[in-house]
Amino acid sequence: MTVDASRGAEAPPELVQLLTPEGERVEHPDYDIDLTPEDVRSLYRDLVLVRRIDLEAVALQRQGELGIWASLLGQEAAQIGSGRALTDVDMAFPTYREHGVAWCRDVDPVKLLGLFRGVNHGGWDPKEHNFHLYTIVIGSQTLHAVGYAMGIQRDDATAATIVYFGDGATSQGDVNESFIWASVFNAPIVFFCQNNQWAISEPLEKQTRIPLYRRASGFGFPGIRVDGNDVFACLAVTRKALEAARTGQGPTLIEAFTYRMGAHTTTDDPTRYRVASELEAWKLKDPIERVKAYLFRNELADQAFFDSIEAEADQLGADLRRRCLAMPDPEPLDIFDHVYSEPHALIDRERAQFAAYLEGFER
Amino acid sequence: MTVLSLSKALNEGMRKAMEDDPKVLIMGEDVGKLGGVFRVTDGLQKDFGEDRVIDTPLAESGIIGTAIGLALRGYRPVCEIQFDGFVFPAADQIITQLAKMPMRSLGAIKLPVVVRIPCGGGIGAVEHHSESPEAYFTHTAGLRVVACSNPADAYTMIQQAIRSDDPVLFFEPKRRYWEKAEIDTTSTDWWTPLHAAKVVRPGAHVTLLAYGPMVKTCLEAAAAAEDDGRSLEVVDLRSLNPLDEPVVMDSVRRTGRVVVVHEAPVNSGFGAELAARITEQCFYHLEAPVLRVGGFSTPYPPSKLEEHYLPDLDRVLDAVDRTFGY
Ligand SMILES: Cc1ncc(C[n+]2csc(CCOP(=O)(O)OP(=O)(O)O)c2C)c(N)n1
């Protein structure tokens, strides 16, 4: 089914959709998916819990506990759908907003806060979760992901890499270089672009004159646009693309057509550049509400279920808050740790000098 | 003992590293069939295959960025940047990712990536083919920056760089690529640690500090100075980050006079770092200020002018004279 989800006057884009904003299940010839009621309930749970993590983090920032936070509000379906398509052996490379994918990779949510609270630059072990560290420089990680995928090829492994980036990132040289590399080496990778319509204040029209998914054809691989607020469709499309990557069919670009409902980050003020009606229109496409409607409509869940998820979310939020506040500040001498993996004379000397200097105060 | 040119020594060193460790990869523009524009990787693709010696698309950021990904997957990529002046499109990946990711991960990630950069002038090349960008990278924490000056060091240092678990920027003096020396490839006994400086000519009156292409120039200057009864000590720094301070300071304390020589512009160059460190640590041993000989604060000139731009034996000796004027 093809529907119009365009933001402005642009021609209607082709969009894979399996669940309408009203919660109605629709068929698609290429991307159908079998989901048990249990699957749907579990997707719903993920969506709700991840939104709660995000809301709690925004609140923590407002209270001065985090320096900044990049909210995923509105992008839950794109992240949970694609994240749940991954298998254990696949590797994910995020930007700084992929809290939902991190959730799918079993990264403890409190670890996501370290970077934003300023206690570290990324507190989880990427190898343990097959979820790379957040990347702040826009587009850089797309090349790392392709290189990693080339490693998978050399290992003769059956696995794929997925890399996340925004619509703004598609203007970066690195993203375009990564498309070229992936294409000429036929790398097992899925490029997952969350087109949330804005790069801080810059609208999509400042990055491109054509729908982003169509870029792929110029690089020699398939591109597909999916309703990024439809968790079923995101799951189905990503699953298929990952399978293609794993079976030697090379890269796919997925454009998840979605919307950043909050501010770019907590320091941003979207009222300066976007009209309120736009947000109102997108609220009607809320990724969580439509799954809820589907569950209700088909009597796959009762009020007790929704209440229990709500209670779980409350608990998760409270737990996240408690553990965020308990996160210890790093020690001053930690500055010198992990700069090099082998001994380094200059670092060793500076550490010793600074330690002696600090001791001077304690005496 | 075999006689090898510096470029062939690098080639043999990489070959050895690839034989020893199947995870070592070579990647870059033209490194495969052509063997690189300087033929440093000559024959490696033929022997190790296209999966290990990877001809890449023409995009420097892509070379370093994908090398990082391969290293994350357990490989040890050795990237060739074709010429010094073309490292800048890759500077973002080198500075913000390669140098920082291990620390960002609290040590969970190691990035054993080597970035080989043919550097410096003296070969009559066109614009952007003769530069010395080392100071941009010594300023970046998280990178090791080394420069070889002769075939024997080239052979050992490239293997040590590949074996290092840290990212290494490896500067190769392109005008010395064709110089030859006898090398013992059968033993590792004579290898100097990668981070260590070497006194390559002992002397008593002045210390000449150099690395890469300028080591030979300094040795020639020292030989010429001997005729004037001056004994110049030449120290090949080999590693710029970390700097082997004990060897440098020891030499300075013995001679009391220092001339730093490099091809890069003097302004904010690596010589400034040396002068500052020496002043801090050897102030009372100095008979004269630390003098610097290097390129001008101009872009690298057209090749018909490069002989004036590049420090030569006479400019080094002129600086030596000046240190005796204090
Ligand atoms: C190379 C680079 N330039 C600028 C920035 C500052 N910056 C951070 S996020 C951002 C917008 C990114 O937009 P997009 O790629 O669409 O991702 P989104 O945040 O909307 O998910 C900018 C300009 C940056 N982080 N990196």
XYZ file of C-alpha atoms and ligand atoms in Angstrom:
715
model
C 0.000 0.000 0.000
C 1.222 3.445 -0.864
C 0.151 6.423 1.164
C 0.973 10.074 1.294
C 3.114 10.928 4.252
C 4.829 13.930 2.791
C 5.415 16.837 5.078
C 4.911 19.685 2.695
C 3.973 20.279 -0.880
C 6.338 17.566 -2.078
C 5.025 14.774 -4.309
C 3.697 11.820 -2.297
C 6.535 9.447 -1.489
C 6.256 5.731 -1.763
C 6.076 4.309 1.671
C 5.960 0.771 2.967
C 3.285 0.626 5.609
C 1.791 -2.368 7.426
C -0.097 -0.595 10.173
C -2.050 2.585 9.587
C -2.070 5.457 12.062
C -5.543 4.244 13.032
C -4.172 0.859 13.974
C -5.448 -0.990 10.954
C -3.324 -3.826 9.594
C -2.616 -3.546 5.839
C -0.906 -5.888 3.433
C 2.165 -5.255 1.337
C 3.156 -7.605 -1.475
C 6.894 -7.549 -0.720
C 7.069 -6.913 2.968
C 4.603 -8.942 4.851
C 5.263 -10.160 8.299
C 3.787 -12.719 10.642
C 3.511 -11.470 14.165
C 1.948 -13.423 17.000
C -0.129 -11.489 19.522
C 2.737 -12.017 21.933
C 5.166 -10.421 19.435
C 2.947 -7.378 19.109
C 2.540 -6.996 22.844
C 6.264 -7.229 23.282
C 6.894 -4.605 20.582
C 4.391 -2.376 22.335
C 6.188 -2.875 25.625
C 9.521 -1.883 24.066
C 8.026 1.239 22.532
C 6.497 2.361 25.805
C 9.539 1.614 27.919
C 11.907 3.368 25.553
C 9.695 6.429 25.452
C 9.741 6.435 29.220
C 13.541 6.227 29.338
C 13.622 9.179 26.983
C 11.115 11.254 28.971
C 12.942 10.528 32.181
C 16.228 11.616 30.630
C 14.655 14.864 29.409
C 13.374 15.478 32.936
C 16.793 14.729 34.394
C 18.338 17.230 32.025
C 15.779 19.863 33.022
C 16.768 19.305 36.629
C 20.419 19.798 35.851
C 21.410 16.157 36.181
C 22.379 15.778 32.528
C 24.252 18.387 30.521
C 22.209 17.712 27.417
C 19.944 15.006 26.012
C 19.029 14.063 22.462
C 15.443 12.869 22.602
C 14.065 10.102 20.386
C 10.440 11.142 20.883
C 8.535 10.118 17.770
C 11.268 7.832 16.462
C 10.540 4.858 18.723
C 9.064 2.672 15.992
C 11.959 3.222 13.609
C 14.399 2.217 16.321
C 12.530 -0.662 17.927
C 11.434 -2.028 14.559
C 14.944 -2.008 13.115
C 16.582 -2.956 16.395
C 14.386 -5.994 16.846
C 15.279 -7.132 13.338
C 18.893 -7.623 14.403
C 20.255 -10.974 15.491
C 22.984 -11.445 18.078
C 25.763 -11.646 15.505
C 24.803 -8.439 13.716
C 26.614 -5.241 14.627
C 24.931 -1.857 15.038
C 26.589 1.540 14.691
C 24.434 4.338 16.156
C 24.581 8.120 16.175
C 23.738 9.774 19.500
C 19.932 9.315 19.421
C 19.571 5.546 19.145
C 18.358 4.862 22.670
C 15.731 2.487 21.332
C 18.251 0.447 19.397
C 20.463 0.366 22.488
C 17.476 -1.026 24.381
C 17.139 -3.793 21.802
C 20.847 -4.558 22.221
C 20.460 -4.936 26.000
C 22.554 -1.916 26.860
C 21.639 -0.854 30.389
C 19.822 2.483 29.891
C 21.744 4.132 32.699
C 24.875 3.635 30.622
C 23.418 5.845 27.915
C 23.370 8.691 30.406
C 27.112 8.715 31.079
C 27.941 10.638 27.927
C 25.202 13.191 28.558
C 25.970 13.567 32.251
C 29.627 14.003 31.438
C 31.088 11.154 33.424
C 32.451 9.392 30.350
C 32.334 9.416 26.545
C 30.426 6.143 26.340
C 30.240 3.676 29.150
C 29.380 0.358 27.557
C 31.552 -2.275 25.929
C 30.571 -2.291 22.245
C 31.737 -5.874 21.808
C 29.581 -7.152 24.628
C 26.406 -5.809 23.029
C 27.384 -5.630 19.368
C 26.308 -2.033 19.695
C 28.976 0.523 18.969
C 29.480 3.724 20.945
C 27.473 6.823 20.157
C 29.145 8.996 17.530
C 28.906 12.754 17.710
C 30.623 13.763 14.480
C 27.850 13.503 11.937
C 28.291 10.646 9.490
C 31.647 9.314 10.759
C 30.251 6.000 11.928
C 28.913 5.059 8.502
C 32.472 4.362 7.367
C 33.279 2.392 10.501
C 30.227 0.279 9.830
C 31.261 -0.440 6.257
C 34.775 -1.357 7.382
C 33.290 -3.653 9.972
C 31.116 -5.222 7.297
C 34.226 -5.771 5.166
C 35.682 -7.584 8.162
C 32.607 -9.816 8.282
C 33.254 -10.668 4.633
C 36.867 -11.531 5.358
C 35.814 -13.697 8.292
C 33.409 -15.564 6.042
C 30.797 -14.934 8.694
C 27.048 -14.878 8.189
C 26.258 -11.569 9.811
C 25.368 -8.045 8.863
C 26.051 -4.520 10.000
C 23.480 -1.784 10.402
C 24.347 1.864 10.645
C 22.068 4.675 11.797
C 22.204 8.280 10.693
C 19.916 11.232 10.130
C 18.673 13.094 7.098
C 21.216 15.846 7.718
C 24.013 13.297 7.706
C 23.244 12.349 4.122
C 24.919 15.576 3.041
C 28.215 14.548 4.611
C 31.102 13.285 2.532
C 31.636 10.311 4.815
C 28.108 9.037 4.245
C 28.547 9.287 0.506
C 31.958 7.620 0.720
C 30.434 4.850 2.783
C 27.790 4.300 0.072
C 30.539 3.960 -2.513
C 32.607 1.581 -0.410
C 29.620 -0.571 0.481
C 28.576 -0.758 -3.124
C 31.918 -1.568 -4.734
C 32.799 -4.134 -2.060
C 29.240 -5.476 -1.886
C 29.479 -5.154 1.872
C 26.892 -6.780 4.151
C 25.426 -3.581 5.499
C 22.102 -1.857 5.978
C 22.082 1.921 5.965
C 19.248 3.037 8.207
C 18.456 6.710 7.731
C 15.943 8.130 10.168
C 14.548 10.983 8.193
C 13.023 12.969 11.029
C 12.605 15.955 8.692
C 14.995 18.237 10.520
C 18.729 18.637 11.107
C 18.511 20.960 14.097
C 16.755 23.909 12.374
C 17.468 22.899 8.806
C 14.578 21.239 7.013
C 15.002 18.331 4.681
C 14.878 20.675 1.681
C 18.248 22.069 2.764
C 19.824 18.630 2.374
C 18.236 17.205 -0.734
C 16.097 17.801 -3.766
C 15.091 14.175 -4.141
C 13.633 11.649 -1.696
C 16.582 10.255 0.224
C 15.915 6.587 -0.455
C 16.386 7.271 -4.160
C 19.983 8.253 -3.567
C 20.857 4.579 -3.262
C 20.193 3.849 -6.912
C 22.876 6.317 -7.905
C 25.342 4.303 -5.854
C 24.157 1.001 -7.257
C 22.079 -0.595 -4.526
C 18.418 -0.651 -3.537
C 16.775 2.068 -1.512
C 13.442 1.770 0.196
C 11.238 4.165 2.094
C 9.357 2.840 5.076
C 6.825 4.438 7.370
C 9.156 5.168 10.259
C 6.251 5.442 12.691
C 5.076 1.938 11.879
C 6.971 -0.567 13.956
C 5.684 -3.539 11.939
C 6.884 -2.097 8.668
C 10.263 -1.041 10.102
C 10.760 -4.551 11.438
C 9.753 -6.217 8.174
C 11.786 -3.980 5.906
C 14.908 -4.094 8.068
C 14.683 -7.846 8.501
C 14.586 -8.326 4.772
C 17.460 -5.940 4.145
C 19.604 -7.603 6.817
C 18.854 -10.991 5.325
C 19.913 -9.728 1.918
C 23.147 -8.420 3.426
C 23.843 -11.688 5.230
C 23.318 -13.710 2.081
C 25.751 -11.789 -0.066
C 23.316 -9.465 -1.799
C 25.040 -6.324 -0.589
C 23.805 -3.109 0.937
C 20.366 -1.554 1.220
C 19.462 1.997 2.131
C 16.348 2.242 4.276
C 14.807 5.649 4.709
C 12.549 5.573 7.729
C 10.157 8.441 7.142
C 9.458 9.756 10.595
C 9.377 12.878 12.699
C 11.319 14.295 15.595
C 8.481 15.322 17.892
C 10.665 16.934 20.500
C 13.474 19.430 20.193
C 16.703 18.395 18.471
C 18.315 18.296 21.890
C 17.384 19.858 25.180
C 19.308 23.005 24.198
C 17.262 23.503 21.039
C 14.184 25.699 20.576
C 12.077 24.368 17.702
C 9.515 27.180 18.015
C 12.046 29.372 16.233
C 11.899 27.396 13.029
C 8.892 25.126 12.809
C 5.170 25.680 12.889
C 3.026 24.076 15.550
C 0.604 22.575 13.023
C 3.353 20.356 11.693
C 3.828 18.741 15.064
C 0.064 18.382 15.489
C -0.201 16.563 12.176
C 2.534 14.141 13.138
C 1.094 13.488 16.574
C -1.775 11.784 14.756
C 0.779 9.292 13.450
C 2.226 8.492 16.848
C 4.099 5.187 16.705
C 2.852 3.968 20.061
C -0.795 4.918 19.746
C -1.258 2.965 16.572
C 0.014 -0.269 18.082
C -2.200 0.311 21.075
C -5.160 0.844 18.763
C -4.291 -2.343 16.908
C -4.113 -4.331 20.130
C -7.425 -2.921 21.317
C -9.171 -3.275 18.002
C -8.221 -6.924 17.743
C -8.728 -7.653 21.416
C -5.161 -8.806 21.804
C -4.672 -6.954 25.048
C -6.886 -5.757 27.846
C -6.686 -2.807 30.163
C -4.786 -4.886 32.707
C -2.013 -5.390 30.152
C -1.704 -1.688 29.404
C -1.746 -0.923 33.114
C 1.007 -3.403 33.776
C 3.211 -1.905 31.055
C 2.529 1.527 32.493
C 3.557 0.316 35.922
C 6.691 -1.232 34.520
C 7.528 2.046 32.798
C 7.054 3.971 36.032
C 9.390 1.615 37.771
C 11.970 1.810 34.990
C 11.858 5.594 35.074
C 12.294 5.727 38.829
C 15.099 3.216 38.682
C 16.863 5.158 35.931
C 16.582 8.356 37.950
C 17.925 6.736 41.091
C 20.869 5.173 39.302
C 21.632 8.336 37.351
C 21.961 10.325 40.557
C 24.142 7.597 42.030
C 26.568 7.692 39.116
C 29.869 8.686 40.658
C 31.954 11.522 39.272
C 35.178 10.325 37.722
C 38.478 10.803 39.564
C 40.750 13.618 38.334
C 43.517 11.239 37.312
C 41.064 9.318 35.103
C 41.839 11.979 32.495
C 45.019 10.097 31.694
C 43.486 6.639 31.410
C 42.954 4.786 28.149
C 44.518 7.440 25.894
C 46.915 4.764 24.674
C 46.760 1.038 25.156
C 50.516 0.775 25.652
C 52.706 2.843 28.006
C 53.321 6.379 26.795
C 56.089 8.485 28.331
C 54.428 11.861 27.980
C 51.132 10.733 29.485
C 52.925 8.951 32.321
C 54.903 12.052 33.162
C 51.910 14.383 33.018
C 49.907 12.014 35.201
C 52.692 11.904 37.796
C 53.087 15.683 37.769
C 49.361 16.283 38.134
C 49.124 13.714 40.932
C 51.899 15.495 42.802
C 50.182 18.817 42.221
C 46.884 17.495 43.583
C 48.602 16.032 46.605
C 49.913 19.479 47.415
C 46.347 20.520 48.263
C 45.650 17.558 50.469
C 48.583 18.101 52.781
C 72.627 -9.315 5.366
C 70.716 -7.991 2.391
C 71.000 -4.627 0.713
C 67.640 -2.880 0.577
C 66.414 0.564 -0.390
C 64.213 2.310 2.129
C 61.097 1.615 0.065
C 62.018 -2.030 -0.366
C 62.784 -2.275 3.344
C 59.253 -1.056 4.079
C 57.939 -3.568 1.597
C 59.863 -6.403 3.235
C 58.760 -5.260 6.672
C 55.109 -5.271 5.641
C 55.510 -8.630 3.961
C 56.956 -10.043 7.176
C 54.111 -8.568 9.206
C 51.534 -10.040 6.824
C 53.159 -13.455 6.979
C 53.287 -13.362 10.765
C 49.714 -12.231 11.281
C 46.831 -13.051 8.923
C 44.882 -10.108 10.341
C 47.260 -7.562 8.804
C 45.739 -5.831 5.769
C 47.120 -3.239 3.390
C 44.724 -0.669 1.990
C 44.875 2.479 -0.064
C 44.747 3.954 -3.520
C 46.736 2.007 -6.109
C 48.413 -0.224 -3.531
C 47.471 -3.425 -5.355
C 48.497 -4.101 -8.941
C 50.559 -0.942 -9.192
C 52.215 -1.466 -5.829
C 51.581 2.133 -4.838
C 52.832 5.189 -6.649
C 56.191 4.694 -4.923
C 55.973 0.887 -5.292
C 56.250 0.461 -1.542
C 53.556 -2.251 -1.614
C 54.913 -3.823 -4.785
C 54.054 -7.499 -5.183
C 52.075 -7.785 -1.960
C 48.704 -8.132 -3.638
C 50.063 -10.799 -5.948
C 51.168 -12.836 -2.958
C 48.464 -12.095 -0.404
C 45.418 -11.563 -2.609
C 42.910 -8.796 -3.102
C 41.222 -9.386 0.231
C 44.378 -8.527 2.128
C 45.835 -5.872 -0.140
C 42.827 -3.752 -0.902
C 42.700 -1.246 -3.725
C 40.250 1.292 -2.379
C 38.091 3.958 -3.966
C 39.731 7.345 -4.182
C 38.591 8.822 -0.886
C 40.914 9.354 2.053
C 38.279 9.704 4.739
C 36.864 6.441 3.481
C 40.232 4.723 3.735
C 40.743 5.643 7.367
C 37.076 5.296 8.331
C 36.761 1.786 6.939
C 40.141 0.849 8.402
C 38.708 1.777 11.794
C 35.756 -0.531 11.166
C 38.056 -3.348 10.113
C 40.131 -2.822 13.250
C 36.935 -3.006 15.306
C 36.383 -6.394 13.734
C 39.885 -7.572 14.752
C 41.966 -6.672 11.719
C 45.189 -4.640 11.639
C 44.944 -2.343 8.628
C 47.944 -0.518 7.240
C 46.641 2.425 5.228
C 48.628 4.251 2.611
C 47.929 7.919 2.055
C 49.338 8.552 -1.387
C 50.997 11.888 -0.611
C 51.313 14.097 2.462
C 49.088 16.829 1.045
C 46.175 14.422 0.705
C 45.947 13.393 4.317
C 43.664 16.316 5.062
C 40.426 14.802 3.741
C 41.187 11.989 6.214
C 42.101 14.340 9.047
C 38.615 14.213 10.529
C 38.592 10.437 10.790
C 42.164 10.423 12.123
C 41.659 13.139 14.704
C 38.088 12.656 15.895
C 37.766 8.888 15.542
C 41.039 6.993 15.226
C 42.779 8.945 17.968
C 39.859 9.159 20.355
C 37.874 5.947 20.134
C 40.013 3.828 22.467
C 39.660 6.398 25.221
C 35.984 6.975 24.430
C 35.445 3.270 25.038
C 37.314 3.355 28.370
C 39.874 1.034 26.840
C 37.417 -1.561 25.530
C 38.446 -0.737 21.971
C 41.930 -0.992 20.551
C 42.622 0.451 17.133
C 45.812 -1.035 15.724
C 45.745 1.034 12.542
C 48.886 2.287 10.813
C 48.635 5.295 8.524
C 51.627 5.474 6.209
C 52.332 8.917 4.820
C 55.108 9.581 2.308
C 56.210 13.020 3.401
C 58.468 15.909 2.597
C 59.932 17.420 -0.512
C 62.990 17.260 -2.664
C 61.614 15.197 -5.516
C 60.548 17.989 -7.851
C 56.852 17.330 -7.445
C 53.856 19.586 -8.047
C 51.807 21.293 -5.367
C 50.598 19.219 -2.352
C 53.165 16.471 -2.940
C 55.967 17.731 -0.694
C 54.535 18.723 2.632
C 55.378 17.848 6.210
C 52.098 17.678 8.139
C 53.447 15.915 11.245
C 52.753 18.732 13.709
C 49.004 18.551 13.040
C 49.122 15.015 14.346
C 51.614 15.312 17.186
C 49.124 17.811 18.572
C 46.470 15.081 18.637
C 46.463 12.909 21.740
C 45.811 9.267 21.094
C 48.080 8.920 18.085
C 51.634 7.712 18.004
C 53.649 9.609 15.429
C 56.898 8.187 14.112
C 59.230 8.947 11.216
C 61.848 6.659 9.764
C 65.008 8.019 8.197
C 66.903 5.025 6.808
C 66.276 1.527 5.438
C 67.147 -0.388 8.587
C 64.767 1.642 10.707
C 62.136 1.492 7.994
C 62.287 -2.296 8.105
C 61.982 -2.583 11.859
C 59.764 0.393 12.606
C 57.018 -0.555 10.168
C 56.774 -3.980 11.781
C 56.705 -2.475 15.251
C 54.064 0.035 14.176
C 51.875 -2.746 12.785
C 52.290 -4.731 15.979
C 51.356 -1.787 18.175
C 47.835 -1.848 19.589
C 47.703 1.949 19.276
C 47.096 3.916 16.078
C 50.403 4.950 14.527
C 51.030 7.682 11.981
C 54.058 6.541 10.068
C 55.954 9.184 8.134
C 58.198 8.031 5.316
C 60.787 10.420 3.862
C 59.918 10.111 0.207
C 63.151 11.591 -1.116
C 65.057 8.874 0.787
C 62.993 6.016 -0.642
C 65.801 5.023 -3.009
C 68.682 5.079 -0.528
C 70.161 1.727 0.243
C 71.704 0.012 3.231
C 72.605 -3.428 4.471
C 69.959 -4.954 6.667
C 69.991 -8.070 8.771
C 66.520 -9.516 8.252
C 67.249 -12.681 10.196
C 67.437 -11.328 13.716
C 65.505 -8.954 15.914
C 68.368 -8.406 18.375
C 69.396 -5.103 16.869
C 65.933 -3.578 16.887
C 65.496 -0.356 18.795
C 62.085 0.125 20.479
C 59.639 2.087 18.347
C 59.437 4.998 20.782
C 63.200 5.351 21.210
C 65.451 8.059 19.783
C 68.927 7.172 18.573
C 72.218 9.006 18.665
C 73.251 8.320 15.097
C 76.519 10.255 15.323
C 78.140 11.109 18.646
C 79.625 14.582 19.111
C 80.632 17.000 21.817
C 79.847 20.602 20.845
C 76.337 20.865 19.402
C 73.304 18.582 19.306
C 71.436 18.404 16.007
C 67.907 17.104 16.482
C 66.262 15.735 13.359
C 63.887 13.070 12.051
C 62.892 11.658 8.696
C 64.522 13.213 5.647
C 66.617 15.709 7.625
C 68.648 13.099 9.471
C 70.816 12.510 6.440
C 71.229 16.238 5.889
C 72.346 16.619 9.496
C 74.812 13.754 9.186
C 76.314 15.468 6.152
C 76.506 18.730 8.062
C 78.230 16.988 10.944
C 80.759 15.442 8.604
C 81.464 18.841 7.063
C 81.740 20.542 10.472
C 84.383 18.095 11.539
C 86.745 19.779 9.069
C 86.257 23.004 11.036
C 87.077 21.223 14.253
C 83.469 21.147 15.438
C 82.010 17.973 16.785
C 78.257 17.735 16.128
C 76.071 15.086 17.687
C 73.141 13.958 15.553
C 70.059 12.549 17.253
C 67.440 10.844 15.099
C 64.228 11.318 17.082
C 62.406 8.508 15.232
C 59.370 8.968 17.463
C 57.772 12.405 17.792
C 54.916 11.227 19.982
C 55.954 10.019 22.444
C 59.244 11.856 22.393
C 62.190 10.006 23.865
C 63.106 12.797 26.256
C 65.913 11.047 28.169
C 67.986 10.567 25.021
C 67.350 14.136 23.862
C 67.999 15.787 27.210
C 71.068 13.706 27.875
C 72.596 14.872 24.623
C 71.670 18.498 25.280
C 73.206 18.396 28.754
C 76.472 17.142 27.300
C 76.741 19.635 24.437
C 74.886 22.704 25.761
C 73.943 23.791 22.260
C 70.999 22.638 20.144
C 69.866 23.070 16.564
C 66.548 21.508 15.568
C 66.162 20.724 11.891
C 62.963 19.801 10.056
C 61.404 20.481 6.680
C 58.073 21.691 8.001
C 57.569 25.424 8.522
C 59.292 26.566 11.699
C 56.222 28.459 12.880
C 54.288 26.203 15.293
C 56.310 23.282 14.014
C 57.567 20.321 16.002
C 60.824 22.212 16.629
C 58.898 24.630 18.817
C 57.854 21.743 21.022
C 61.441 20.534 21.285
C 62.743 24.010 22.101
C 60.171 24.451 24.851
C 60.829 21.081 26.431
C 64.576 21.525 26.306
C 64.306 24.961 27.892
C 62.160 23.565 30.675
C 64.407 20.654 31.434
C 67.928 21.810 30.523
C 67.838 25.562 31.133
C 71.034 25.693 33.177
C 72.922 23.502 30.722
C 72.246 25.681 27.712
C 75.003 27.914 26.338
C 72.705 29.358 23.691
C 69.015 29.431 22.837
C 67.659 26.450 20.964
C 67.773 27.378 17.296
C 65.455 26.040 14.644
C 66.096 25.435 10.967
C 63.122 24.568 8.808
C 60.727 25.641 6.114
C 59.483 29.193 5.795
C 56.021 30.316 6.840
C 54.901 29.972 3.274
C 53.153 27.220 1.411
C 55.594 24.728 -0.021
C 56.985 26.481 -3.097
C 57.047 25.331 -6.727
C 59.752 22.761 -7.207
C 62.182 25.143 -8.944
C 62.377 26.917 -5.604
C 62.393 23.982 -3.244
C 66.154 23.895 -2.875
C 65.865 27.292 -1.217
C 62.976 26.244 0.967
C 64.395 22.965 2.202
C 67.057 23.115 4.914
C 70.369 22.001 3.473
C 73.791 21.397 4.876
C 74.747 25.088 4.670
C 71.671 26.301 6.514
C 72.314 23.788 9.242
C 75.950 24.873 9.517
C 74.922 28.512 9.534
C 72.703 27.799 12.548
C 75.546 25.939 14.202
C 77.712 29.050 13.734
C 75.011 31.182 15.278
C 74.792 29.028 18.393
C 78.441 29.858 19.025
C 77.655 33.571 18.781
C 75.920 33.711 22.164
C 30.336 17.136 11.428
C 29.326 17.759 12.342
N 28.854 18.994 12.053
C 27.950 19.561 12.888
C 27.537 18.921 14.028
C 26.535 19.584 14.964
N 25.247 18.866 14.846
C 24.886 17.942 15.761
S 23.454 17.184 15.347
C 23.295 18.102 13.931
C 22.111 17.850 13.023
C 22.063 16.435 12.558
O 20.906 16.204 11.828
P 20.526 14.773 11.292
O 21.702 14.122 10.650
O 19.307 14.917 10.468
O 20.209 13.913 12.590
P 19.109 14.142 13.725
O 19.805 14.785 14.896
O 18.006 14.967 13.180
O 18.646 12.788 14.103
C 24.343 19.001 13.820
C 24.455 19.997 12.733
C 28.079 17.648 14.291
N 27.746 16.962 15.383
N 28.956 17.089 13.433
